[in-house]
């Protein structure tokens, strides 16, 4: 189930807002420039479907999104118990960072948490199957799919070099652990 929990950045244990209603999540995130939507009405490809099949399945949505954003490429990322160096990969994503382009993800299978640090608040967005999130360029954030990840996601890029992070050096992610499964 999709979720949003908002905290003051100085009080990790005390949520000031919480919802699992996708419409309320989208409305709240829109106030900080984050796009959140659900792509429904498609026969979800099997978890082990080829990247080409996954991309083809979501092509109408991807074409619309990429046309709106000017993004130039999309790929499929899989993170699960068989991912080589998954602990190191998790550590890389858990450090607060930002990007020079929007970070766009669509969850085909599994779940993960994008945690954003904006204007003195921490937004923990739990994304699940059928969720699209677009974190605007420059917003400090981190990502957690848990110790035992299970994610198949579409990634959309403008920069053909792919995922490039600018780490902030802030240890805030240690104070706000995600509740990822």
Short mmCIF file of N, CA and C in Angstrom, two decimals:
data_model
loop_
_atom_site.label_atom_id
_atom_site.label_comp_id
_atom_site.label_asym_id
_atom_site.label_seq_id
_atom_site.Cartn_x
_atom_site.Cartn_y
_atom_site.Cartn_z
N UNK A 1 0.84 -1.17 0.00
CA UNK A 1 0.00 0.00 0.00
C UNK A 1 0.90 1.25 0.00
N UNK A 2 0.57 2.20 -0.84
CA UNK A 2 1.28 3.47 -0.89
C UNK A 2 1.08 4.19 0.43
N UNK A 3 2.08 4.99 0.81
CA UNK A 3 1.96 5.73 2.07
C UNK A 3 2.79 7.00 2.02
N UNK A 4 2.43 7.93 2.89
CA UNK A 4 3.20 9.14 3.09
C UNK A 4 3.16 9.48 4.57
N UNK A 5 4.35 9.66 5.14
CA UNK A 5 4.47 10.12 6.52
C UNK A 5 5.41 11.32 6.50
N UNK A 6 4.99 12.41 7.14
CA UNK A 6 5.78 13.64 7.17
C UNK A 6 6.19 13.93 8.61
N UNK A 7 7.47 14.26 8.78
CA UNK A 7 8.04 14.58 10.09
C UNK A 7 8.71 15.95 10.02
N UNK A 8 8.83 16.63 11.16
CA UNK A 8 9.76 17.75 11.25
C UNK A 8 11.14 17.13 11.25
N UNK A 9 12.12 17.77 10.61
CA UNK A 9 13.42 17.13 10.49
C UNK A 9 14.18 17.00 11.81
N UNK A 10 13.67 17.61 12.87
CA UNK A 10 14.30 17.47 14.18
C UNK A 10 13.60 16.46 15.09
N UNK A 11 12.49 15.89 14.63
CA UNK A 11 11.73 14.96 15.48
C UNK A 11 11.36 13.69 14.70
N UNK A 12 12.31 12.76 14.58
CA UNK A 12 12.05 11.55 13.79
C UNK A 12 10.92 10.68 14.31
N UNK A 13 10.63 10.71 15.56
CA UNK A 13 9.61 9.81 16.11
C UNK A 13 8.20 10.34 16.11
N UNK A 14 8.00 11.58 15.68
CA UNK A 14 6.68 12.20 15.80
C UNK A 14 6.17 12.67 14.45
N UNK A 15 5.33 11.85 13.82
CA UNK A 15 4.76 12.21 12.52
C UNK A 15 3.79 13.36 12.68
N UNK A 16 3.86 14.31 11.75
CA UNK A 16 2.90 15.42 11.77
C UNK A 16 1.81 15.23 10.71
N UNK A 17 2.00 14.26 9.82
CA UNK A 17 1.01 13.94 8.79
C UNK A 17 1.24 12.52 8.35
N UNK A 18 0.15 11.78 8.11
CA UNK A 18 0.27 10.40 7.65
C UNK A 18 -0.98 10.02 6.87
N UNK A 19 -0.78 9.34 5.72
CA UNK A 19 -1.92 8.88 4.94
C UNK A 19 -1.49 7.72 4.05
N UNK A 20 -2.46 6.90 3.69
CA UNK A 20 -2.25 5.86 2.69
C UNK A 20 -3.20 6.05 1.51
N UNK A 21 -3.85 7.20 1.44
CA UNK A 21 -4.76 7.53 0.35
C UNK A 21 -3.94 8.11 -0.81
N UNK A 22 -3.88 7.42 -1.96
CA UNK A 22 -3.06 7.90 -3.08
C UNK A 22 -3.39 9.32 -3.53
N UNK A 23 -4.66 9.71 -3.49
CA UNK A 23 -5.04 11.07 -3.88
C UNK A 23 -4.47 12.08 -2.90
N UNK A 24 -4.57 11.80 -1.61
CA UNK A 24 -4.03 12.70 -0.59
C UNK A 24 -2.50 12.76 -0.68
N UNK A 25 -1.87 11.61 -0.99
CA UNK A 25 -0.42 11.60 -1.16
C UNK A 25 -0.03 12.53 -2.31
N UNK A 26 -0.69 12.38 -3.44
CA UNK A 26 -0.37 13.19 -4.62
C UNK A 26 -0.58 14.68 -4.33
N UNK A 27 -1.68 15.01 -3.66
CA UNK A 27 -1.96 16.42 -3.36
C UNK A 27 -0.91 17.01 -2.43
N UNK A 28 -0.54 16.27 -1.40
CA UNK A 28 0.45 16.78 -0.44
C UNK A 28 1.82 16.93 -1.10
N UNK A 29 2.23 15.94 -1.90
CA UNK A 29 3.54 15.99 -2.54
C UNK A 29 3.60 17.07 -3.62
N UNK A 30 2.48 17.37 -4.25
CA UNK A 30 2.45 18.41 -5.27
C UNK A 30 2.88 19.76 -4.69
N UNK A 31 2.60 19.99 -3.40
CA UNK A 31 2.97 21.26 -2.77
C UNK A 31 4.48 21.46 -2.70
N UNK A 32 5.26 20.38 -2.83
CA UNK A 32 6.73 20.50 -2.84
C UNK A 32 7.30 20.14 -4.22
N UNK A 33 6.42 20.08 -5.21
CA UNK A 33 6.87 19.86 -6.58
C UNK A 33 7.10 18.42 -6.98
N UNK A 34 6.70 17.47 -6.13
CA UNK A 34 6.90 16.05 -6.40
C UNK A 34 5.66 15.50 -7.11
N UNK A 35 5.90 14.78 -8.18
CA UNK A 35 4.82 14.13 -8.93
C UNK A 35 4.62 12.72 -8.37
N UNK A 36 3.38 12.39 -8.05
CA UNK A 36 3.03 11.05 -7.58
C UNK A 36 1.73 10.68 -8.24
N UNK A 37 1.72 9.52 -8.89
CA UNK A 37 0.50 9.04 -9.51
C UNK A 37 0.52 7.53 -9.59
N UNK A 38 -0.64 6.96 -9.87
CA UNK A 38 -0.76 5.51 -10.02
C UNK A 38 -1.11 5.22 -11.47
N UNK A 39 -0.37 4.29 -12.08
CA UNK A 39 -0.65 3.86 -13.45
C UNK A 39 -1.44 2.57 -13.36
N UNK A 40 -2.72 2.65 -13.62
CA UNK A 40 -3.60 1.50 -13.50
C UNK A 40 -4.16 1.11 -14.87
N UNK A 41 -4.73 -0.07 -14.96
CA UNK A 41 -5.39 -0.50 -16.18
C UNK A 41 -4.51 -1.24 -17.15
N UNK A 42 -3.43 -1.80 -16.68
CA UNK A 42 -2.53 -2.56 -17.54
C UNK A 42 -2.34 -3.95 -16.96
N UNK A 43 -2.17 -4.93 -17.82
CA UNK A 43 -1.83 -6.27 -17.34
C UNK A 43 -0.37 -6.26 -16.96
N UNK A 44 -0.10 -6.35 -15.68
CA UNK A 44 1.26 -6.26 -15.16
C UNK A 44 2.06 -7.46 -15.64
N UNK A 45 3.23 -7.19 -16.23
CA UNK A 45 4.05 -8.31 -16.71
C UNK A 45 4.58 -9.13 -15.54
N UNK A 46 4.92 -10.39 -15.77
CA UNK A 46 5.47 -11.21 -14.69
C UNK A 46 6.76 -10.60 -14.14
N UNK A 47 7.05 -10.92 -12.90
CA UNK A 47 8.24 -10.40 -12.23
C UNK A 47 9.51 -10.69 -13.02
N UNK A 48 9.56 -11.83 -13.69
CA UNK A 48 10.77 -12.22 -14.42
C UNK A 48 10.71 -11.86 -15.91
N UNK A 49 9.76 -11.03 -16.31
CA UNK A 49 9.66 -10.62 -17.71
C UNK A 49 10.92 -9.88 -18.13
N UNK A 50 11.26 -9.99 -19.39
CA UNK A 50 12.44 -9.29 -19.91
C UNK A 50 12.24 -7.78 -19.79
N UNK A 51 13.34 -7.06 -19.76
CA UNK A 51 13.28 -5.60 -19.71
C UNK A 51 12.50 -5.07 -20.91
N UNK A 52 12.69 -5.66 -22.07
CA UNK A 52 11.99 -5.21 -23.26
C UNK A 52 10.47 -5.37 -23.10
N UNK A 53 10.07 -6.50 -22.55
CA UNK A 53 8.63 -6.72 -22.35
C UNK A 53 8.05 -5.71 -21.35
N UNK A 54 8.79 -5.45 -20.27
CA UNK A 54 8.32 -4.48 -19.28
C UNK A 54 8.19 -3.10 -19.92
N UNK A 55 9.21 -2.69 -20.66
CA UNK A 55 9.17 -1.38 -21.32
C UNK A 55 8.04 -1.31 -22.33
N UNK A 56 7.85 -2.37 -23.11
CA UNK A 56 6.76 -2.39 -24.10
C UNK A 56 5.40 -2.31 -23.43
N UNK A 57 5.24 -2.98 -22.30
CA UNK A 57 3.96 -2.97 -21.58
C UNK A 57 3.57 -1.55 -21.17
N UNK A 58 4.56 -0.78 -20.71
CA UNK A 58 4.28 0.56 -20.20
C UNK A 58 4.58 1.66 -21.22
N UNK A 59 4.83 1.28 -22.48
CA UNK A 59 5.21 2.26 -23.50
C UNK A 59 4.24 3.43 -23.61
N UNK A 60 2.92 3.23 -23.62
CA UNK A 60 2.02 4.41 -23.74
C UNK A 60 2.23 5.41 -22.59
N UNK A 61 2.39 4.93 -21.38
CA UNK A 61 2.61 5.80 -20.23
C UNK A 61 3.99 6.45 -20.32
N UNK A 62 4.99 5.66 -20.70
CA UNK A 62 6.35 6.20 -20.82
C UNK A 62 6.42 7.27 -21.90
N UNK A 63 5.80 7.02 -23.05
CA UNK A 63 5.82 8.01 -24.13
C UNK A 63 5.20 9.33 -23.68
N UNK A 64 4.07 9.23 -22.97
CA UNK A 64 3.42 10.44 -22.47
C UNK A 64 4.32 11.17 -21.48
N UNK A 65 4.85 10.42 -20.52
CA UNK A 65 5.71 11.01 -19.49
C UNK A 65 6.97 11.62 -20.10
N UNK A 66 7.62 10.89 -20.98
CA UNK A 66 8.86 11.37 -21.56
C UNK A 66 8.60 12.58 -22.46
N UNK A 67 7.44 12.61 -23.11
CA UNK A 67 7.07 13.78 -23.91
C UNK A 67 6.86 15.01 -23.04
N UNK A 68 6.26 14.81 -21.87
CA UNK A 68 6.01 15.93 -20.95
C UNK A 68 7.29 16.45 -20.31
N UNK A 69 8.21 15.55 -20.01
CA UNK A 69 9.40 15.93 -19.24
C UNK A 69 10.65 16.14 -20.09
N UNK A 70 10.61 15.70 -21.33
CA UNK A 70 11.79 15.81 -22.17
C UNK A 70 12.83 14.74 -21.89
N UNK A 71 12.46 13.74 -21.11
CA UNK A 71 13.39 12.65 -20.80
C UNK A 71 13.71 11.88 -22.07
N UNK A 72 14.92 11.31 -22.12
CA UNK A 72 15.36 10.67 -23.34
C UNK A 72 15.48 9.17 -23.29
N UNK A 73 15.48 8.57 -22.10
CA UNK A 73 15.64 7.11 -22.05
C UNK A 73 14.95 6.54 -20.83
N UNK A 74 14.67 5.24 -20.94
CA UNK A 74 14.06 4.51 -19.82
C UNK A 74 14.70 3.13 -19.78
N UNK A 75 14.83 2.59 -18.58
CA UNK A 75 15.32 1.23 -18.43
C UNK A 75 14.60 0.55 -17.29
N UNK A 76 14.96 -0.69 -17.03
CA UNK A 76 14.35 -1.47 -15.95
C UNK A 76 15.45 -1.83 -14.97
N UNK A 77 15.19 -1.60 -13.70
CA UNK A 77 16.13 -2.00 -12.65
C UNK A 77 15.46 -3.06 -11.80
N UNK A 78 16.24 -4.06 -11.43
CA UNK A 78 15.77 -5.12 -10.55
C UNK A 78 16.73 -5.19 -9.36
N UNK A 79 16.16 -5.15 -8.19
CA UNK A 79 16.96 -5.29 -6.97
C UNK A 79 16.27 -6.33 -6.12
N UNK A 80 16.97 -7.43 -5.85
CA UNK A 80 16.40 -8.49 -5.01
C UNK A 80 17.53 -9.20 -4.28
N UNK A 81 17.21 -10.31 -3.63
CA UNK A 81 18.22 -11.02 -2.83
C UNK A 81 19.38 -11.53 -3.68
N UNK A 82 19.20 -11.65 -4.98
CA UNK A 82 20.26 -12.13 -5.86
C UNK A 82 21.12 -11.02 -6.46
N UNK A 83 20.81 -9.77 -6.13
CA UNK A 83 21.58 -8.65 -6.68
C UNK A 83 22.98 -8.65 -6.10
N UNK A 84 24.00 -8.69 -6.96
CA UNK A 84 25.38 -8.64 -6.46
C UNK A 84 25.61 -7.34 -5.69
N UNK A 85 26.34 -7.46 -4.60
CA UNK A 85 26.69 -6.29 -3.77
C UNK A 85 25.48 -5.49 -3.31
N UNK A 86 24.38 -6.19 -3.02
CA UNK A 86 23.15 -5.47 -2.67
C UNK A 86 23.32 -4.64 -1.40
N UNK A 87 24.14 -5.08 -0.44
CA UNK A 87 24.35 -4.29 0.78
C UNK A 87 25.06 -2.98 0.44
N UNK A 88 26.07 -3.03 -0.40
CA UNK A 88 26.78 -1.82 -0.82
C UNK A 88 25.87 -0.91 -1.62
N UNK A 89 25.04 -1.50 -2.46
CA UNK A 89 24.09 -0.73 -3.26
C UNK A 89 23.09 -0.03 -2.34
N UNK A 90 22.60 -0.74 -1.34
CA UNK A 90 21.67 -0.14 -0.39
C UNK A 90 22.32 1.03 0.33
N UNK A 91 23.57 0.85 0.79
CA UNK A 91 24.28 1.93 1.47
C UNK A 91 24.40 3.17 0.58
N UNK A 92 24.67 2.94 -0.70
CA UNK A 92 24.79 4.05 -1.64
C UNK A 92 23.49 4.83 -1.73
N UNK A 93 22.37 4.12 -1.81
CA UNK A 93 21.07 4.78 -1.91
C UNK A 93 20.63 5.41 -0.59
N UNK A 94 21.10 4.88 0.55
CA UNK A 94 20.68 5.37 1.86
C UNK A 94 21.35 6.68 2.27
N UNK A 95 22.38 7.08 1.60
CA UNK A 95 23.03 8.36 1.91
C UNK A 95 22.27 9.49 1.21
N UNK A 96 22.00 10.55 1.97
CA UNK A 96 21.27 11.66 1.39
C UNK A 96 22.04 12.22 0.19
N UNK A 97 21.31 12.42 -0.90
CA UNK A 97 21.92 12.92 -2.13
C UNK A 97 20.88 13.70 -2.94
N UNK A 98 21.34 14.30 -3.99
CA UNK A 98 20.45 14.99 -4.93
C UNK A 98 20.96 14.71 -6.33
N UNK A 99 20.15 15.08 -7.32
CA UNK A 99 20.51 14.88 -8.71
C UNK A 99 20.32 16.17 -9.50
N UNK A 100 20.96 16.24 -10.66
CA UNK A 100 20.80 17.41 -11.53
C UNK A 100 19.60 17.26 -12.45
N UNK A 101 18.93 16.13 -12.39
CA UNK A 101 17.70 15.92 -13.15
C UNK A 101 16.68 15.25 -12.22
N UNK A 102 15.42 15.28 -12.62
CA UNK A 102 14.39 14.62 -11.83
C UNK A 102 14.70 13.13 -11.72
N UNK A 103 14.46 12.56 -10.55
CA UNK A 103 14.59 11.11 -10.38
C UNK A 103 13.19 10.52 -10.52
N UNK A 104 12.99 9.77 -11.60
CA UNK A 104 11.67 9.25 -11.94
C UNK A 104 11.69 7.74 -11.85
N UNK A 105 10.78 7.18 -11.06
CA UNK A 105 10.67 5.74 -10.90
C UNK A 105 9.21 5.32 -10.96
N UNK A 106 8.99 4.17 -11.61
CA UNK A 106 7.68 3.55 -11.62
C UNK A 106 7.85 2.13 -11.10
N UNK A 107 7.08 1.76 -10.08
CA UNK A 107 7.20 0.45 -9.45
C UNK A 107 6.31 -0.57 -10.15
N UNK A 108 6.95 -1.50 -10.87
CA UNK A 108 6.25 -2.58 -11.55
C UNK A 108 5.92 -3.69 -10.55
N UNK A 109 6.89 -4.02 -9.72
CA UNK A 109 6.73 -5.03 -8.66
C UNK A 109 7.49 -4.55 -7.43
N UNK A 110 7.06 -5.01 -6.26
CA UNK A 110 7.78 -4.72 -5.03
C UNK A 110 7.46 -3.35 -4.46
N UNK A 111 8.37 -2.89 -3.60
CA UNK A 111 8.13 -1.64 -2.88
C UNK A 111 9.45 -1.03 -2.43
N UNK A 112 9.40 0.23 -2.11
CA UNK A 112 10.55 0.94 -1.58
C UNK A 112 10.11 2.30 -1.08
N UNK A 113 11.00 2.93 -0.33
CA UNK A 113 10.71 4.24 0.25
C UNK A 113 11.66 5.29 -0.30
N UNK A 114 11.08 6.35 -0.84
CA UNK A 114 11.83 7.56 -1.15
C UNK A 114 11.62 8.48 0.04
N UNK A 115 12.71 8.95 0.62
CA UNK A 115 12.61 9.85 1.77
C UNK A 115 13.24 11.17 1.37
N UNK A 116 12.45 12.25 1.42
CA UNK A 116 12.87 13.56 0.96
C UNK A 116 13.06 14.50 2.13
N UNK A 117 14.03 15.39 2.02
CA UNK A 117 14.33 16.36 3.06
C UNK A 117 14.12 17.75 2.45
N UNK A 118 12.97 18.36 2.78
CA UNK A 118 12.57 19.61 2.13
C UNK A 118 12.09 20.62 3.17
N UNK A 119 12.71 21.80 3.20
CA UNK A 119 12.25 22.92 4.03
C UNK A 119 11.96 22.53 5.47
N UNK A 120 12.89 21.83 6.11
CA UNK A 120 12.73 21.47 7.51
C UNK A 120 11.82 20.29 7.78
N UNK A 121 11.42 19.60 6.72
CA UNK A 121 10.54 18.43 6.88
C UNK A 121 11.14 17.23 6.17
N UNK A 122 10.77 16.05 6.66
CA UNK A 122 11.17 14.79 6.05
C UNK A 122 9.89 14.09 5.59
N UNK A 123 9.84 13.76 4.30
CA UNK A 123 8.69 13.11 3.68
C UNK A 123 9.09 11.68 3.35
N UNK A 124 8.49 10.71 4.02
CA UNK A 124 8.75 9.30 3.76
C UNK A 124 7.62 8.78 2.89
N UNK A 125 7.95 8.53 1.61
CA UNK A 125 6.95 8.11 0.64
C UNK A 125 7.15 6.62 0.37
N UNK A 126 6.21 5.81 0.80
CA UNK A 126 6.25 4.38 0.54
C UNK A 126 5.60 4.10 -0.80
N UNK A 127 6.40 3.65 -1.76
CA UNK A 127 5.90 3.37 -3.10
C UNK A 127 5.74 1.86 -3.28
N UNK A 128 4.67 1.47 -3.95
CA UNK A 128 4.39 0.07 -4.22
C UNK A 128 4.00 -0.09 -5.68
N UNK A 129 3.65 -1.32 -6.04
CA UNK A 129 3.28 -1.63 -7.42
C UNK A 129 2.27 -0.61 -7.96
N UNK A 130 2.54 -0.12 -9.18
CA UNK A 130 1.73 0.85 -9.91
C UNK A 130 1.96 2.30 -9.52
N UNK A 131 2.91 2.57 -8.61
CA UNK A 131 3.20 3.95 -8.21
C UNK A 131 4.29 4.55 -9.08
N UNK A 132 4.06 5.79 -9.51
CA UNK A 132 5.07 6.60 -10.19
C UNK A 132 5.43 7.74 -9.26
N UNK A 133 6.72 7.98 -9.09
CA UNK A 133 7.19 9.13 -8.33
C UNK A 133 8.25 9.84 -9.15
N UNK A 134 8.20 11.16 -9.12
CA UNK A 134 9.21 11.98 -9.78
C UNK A 134 9.69 13.01 -8.76
N UNK A 135 10.93 12.82 -8.30
CA UNK A 135 11.55 13.72 -7.33
C UNK A 135 12.30 14.79 -8.12
N UNK A 136 11.93 16.06 -7.97
CA UNK A 136 12.57 17.11 -8.76
C UNK A 136 14.09 17.21 -8.51
N UNK A 137 14.78 17.62 -9.55
CA UNK A 137 16.22 17.86 -9.46
C UNK A 137 16.50 18.78 -8.27
N UNK A 138 17.57 18.48 -7.56
CA UNK A 138 18.01 19.33 -6.46
C UNK A 138 17.42 19.02 -5.10
N UNK A 139 16.37 18.21 -5.02
CA UNK A 139 15.77 17.88 -3.72
C UNK A 139 16.60 16.80 -3.04
N UNK A 140 17.12 17.08 -1.84
CA UNK A 140 17.88 16.06 -1.11
C UNK A 140 16.95 14.91 -0.71
N UNK A 141 17.43 13.69 -0.91
CA UNK A 141 16.61 12.51 -0.61
C UNK A 141 17.50 11.27 -0.49
N UNK A 142 16.88 10.18 -0.09
CA UNK A 142 17.52 8.87 -0.09
C UNK A 142 16.45 7.83 -0.36
N UNK A 143 16.88 6.60 -0.61
CA UNK A 143 15.96 5.54 -0.99
C UNK A 143 16.29 4.28 -0.21
N UNK A 144 15.24 3.55 0.20
CA UNK A 144 15.45 2.28 0.89
C UNK A 144 14.41 1.26 0.44
N UNK A 145 14.92 0.13 -0.04
CA UNK A 145 14.05 -0.99 -0.40
C UNK A 145 14.16 -2.10 0.64
N UNK A 146 14.82 -1.81 1.75
CA UNK A 146 14.93 -2.76 2.84
C UNK A 146 16.14 -3.68 2.72
N UNK A 147 16.37 -4.43 3.78
CA UNK A 147 17.50 -5.36 3.82
C UNK A 147 17.30 -6.52 2.85
N UNK A 148 16.06 -6.88 2.61
CA UNK A 148 15.75 -7.94 1.65
C UNK A 148 14.89 -7.30 0.56
N UNK A 149 15.54 -6.61 -0.39
CA UNK A 149 14.79 -5.86 -1.41
C UNK A 149 14.08 -6.78 -2.40
N UNK A 150 13.02 -6.26 -2.97
CA UNK A 150 12.26 -6.97 -3.99
C UNK A 150 11.61 -5.92 -4.87
N UNK A 151 12.38 -5.37 -5.81
CA UNK A 151 11.89 -4.27 -6.63
C UNK A 151 12.17 -4.54 -8.10
N UNK A 152 11.16 -4.32 -8.91
CA UNK A 152 11.32 -4.19 -10.36
C UNK A 152 10.72 -2.83 -10.68
N UNK A 153 11.54 -1.93 -11.23
CA UNK A 153 11.08 -0.57 -11.47
C UNK A 153 11.57 -0.04 -12.81
N UNK A 154 10.79 0.85 -13.37
CA UNK A 154 11.21 1.60 -14.54
C UNK A 154 11.94 2.84 -14.06
N UNK A 155 13.04 3.16 -14.71
CA UNK A 155 13.77 4.39 -14.43
C UNK A 155 13.74 5.23 -15.71
N UNK A 156 13.49 6.52 -15.55
CA UNK A 156 13.42 7.42 -16.69
C UNK A 156 14.51 8.48 -16.51
N UNK A 157 15.31 8.69 -17.57
CA UNK A 157 16.44 9.60 -17.50
C UNK A 157 16.42 10.62 -18.62
N UNK A 158 16.91 11.81 -18.31
CA UNK A 158 17.23 12.81 -19.32
C UNK A 158 18.70 12.68 -19.68
N UNK A 159 19.54 12.54 -18.66
CA UNK A 159 20.98 12.38 -18.84
C UNK A 159 21.26 10.94 -19.27
N UNK A 160 21.89 10.77 -20.40
CA UNK A 160 22.15 9.42 -20.91
C UNK A 160 23.18 8.66 -20.08
N UNK A 161 23.87 9.34 -19.15
CA UNK A 161 24.81 8.66 -18.26
C UNK A 161 24.11 7.92 -17.14
N UNK A 162 22.80 8.12 -16.97
CA UNK A 162 22.04 7.40 -15.96
C UNK A 162 22.11 8.05 -14.59
N UNK A 163 22.09 7.21 -13.56
CA UNK A 163 21.97 7.64 -12.16
C UNK A 163 23.28 8.25 -11.68
N UNK A 164 23.27 9.55 -11.41
CA UNK A 164 24.46 10.24 -10.89
C UNK A 164 24.02 11.02 -9.66
N UNK A 165 24.67 10.72 -8.52
CA UNK A 165 24.29 11.34 -7.25
C UNK A 165 25.32 12.37 -6.81
N UNK A 166 24.83 13.44 -6.19
CA UNK A 166 25.66 14.43 -5.52
C UNK A 166 25.33 14.29 -4.03
N UNK A 167 26.21 13.62 -3.28
CA UNK A 167 25.95 13.35 -1.87
C UNK A 167 26.11 14.63 -1.05
N UNK A 168 25.16 14.82 -0.10
CA UNK A 168 25.15 16.05 0.71
C UNK A 168 26.11 15.98 1.89
N UNK A 169 26.44 14.78 2.36
CA UNK A 169 27.28 14.63 3.54
C UNK A 169 26.50 14.72 4.84
N UNK A 170 25.22 15.00 4.77
CA UNK A 170 24.35 15.08 5.96
C UNK A 170 24.01 13.65 6.39
N UNK A 171 24.03 13.39 7.70
CA UNK A 171 23.71 12.05 8.20
C UNK A 171 22.23 11.90 8.58
N UNK A 172 21.38 12.77 8.06
CA UNK A 172 19.96 12.75 8.42
C UNK A 172 19.32 11.40 8.14
N UNK A 173 19.77 10.69 7.13
CA UNK A 173 19.18 9.39 6.80
C UNK A 173 19.34 8.40 7.95
N UNK A 174 20.38 8.58 8.75
CA UNK A 174 20.57 7.70 9.91
C UNK A 174 19.54 7.96 10.99
N UNK A 175 19.03 9.18 11.05
CA UNK A 175 18.04 9.57 12.07
C UNK A 175 16.61 9.25 11.64
N UNK A 176 16.40 9.00 10.35
CA UNK A 176 15.07 8.73 9.81
C UNK A 176 15.08 7.44 9.01
N UNK A 177 15.23 6.31 9.69
CA UNK A 177 15.25 5.05 8.93
C UNK A 177 13.88 4.78 8.31
N UNK A 178 13.91 4.30 7.08
CA UNK A 178 12.66 3.97 6.39
C UNK A 178 12.07 2.71 7.02
N UNK A 179 10.81 2.54 6.82
CA UNK A 179 10.11 1.37 7.33
C UNK A 179 9.89 0.41 6.18
N UNK A 180 10.87 0.31 5.30
CA UNK A 180 10.74 -0.54 4.11
C UNK A 180 10.76 -2.01 4.52
N UNK A 181 9.99 -2.78 3.79
CA UNK A 181 9.93 -4.22 4.04
C UNK A 181 11.19 -4.90 3.55
#
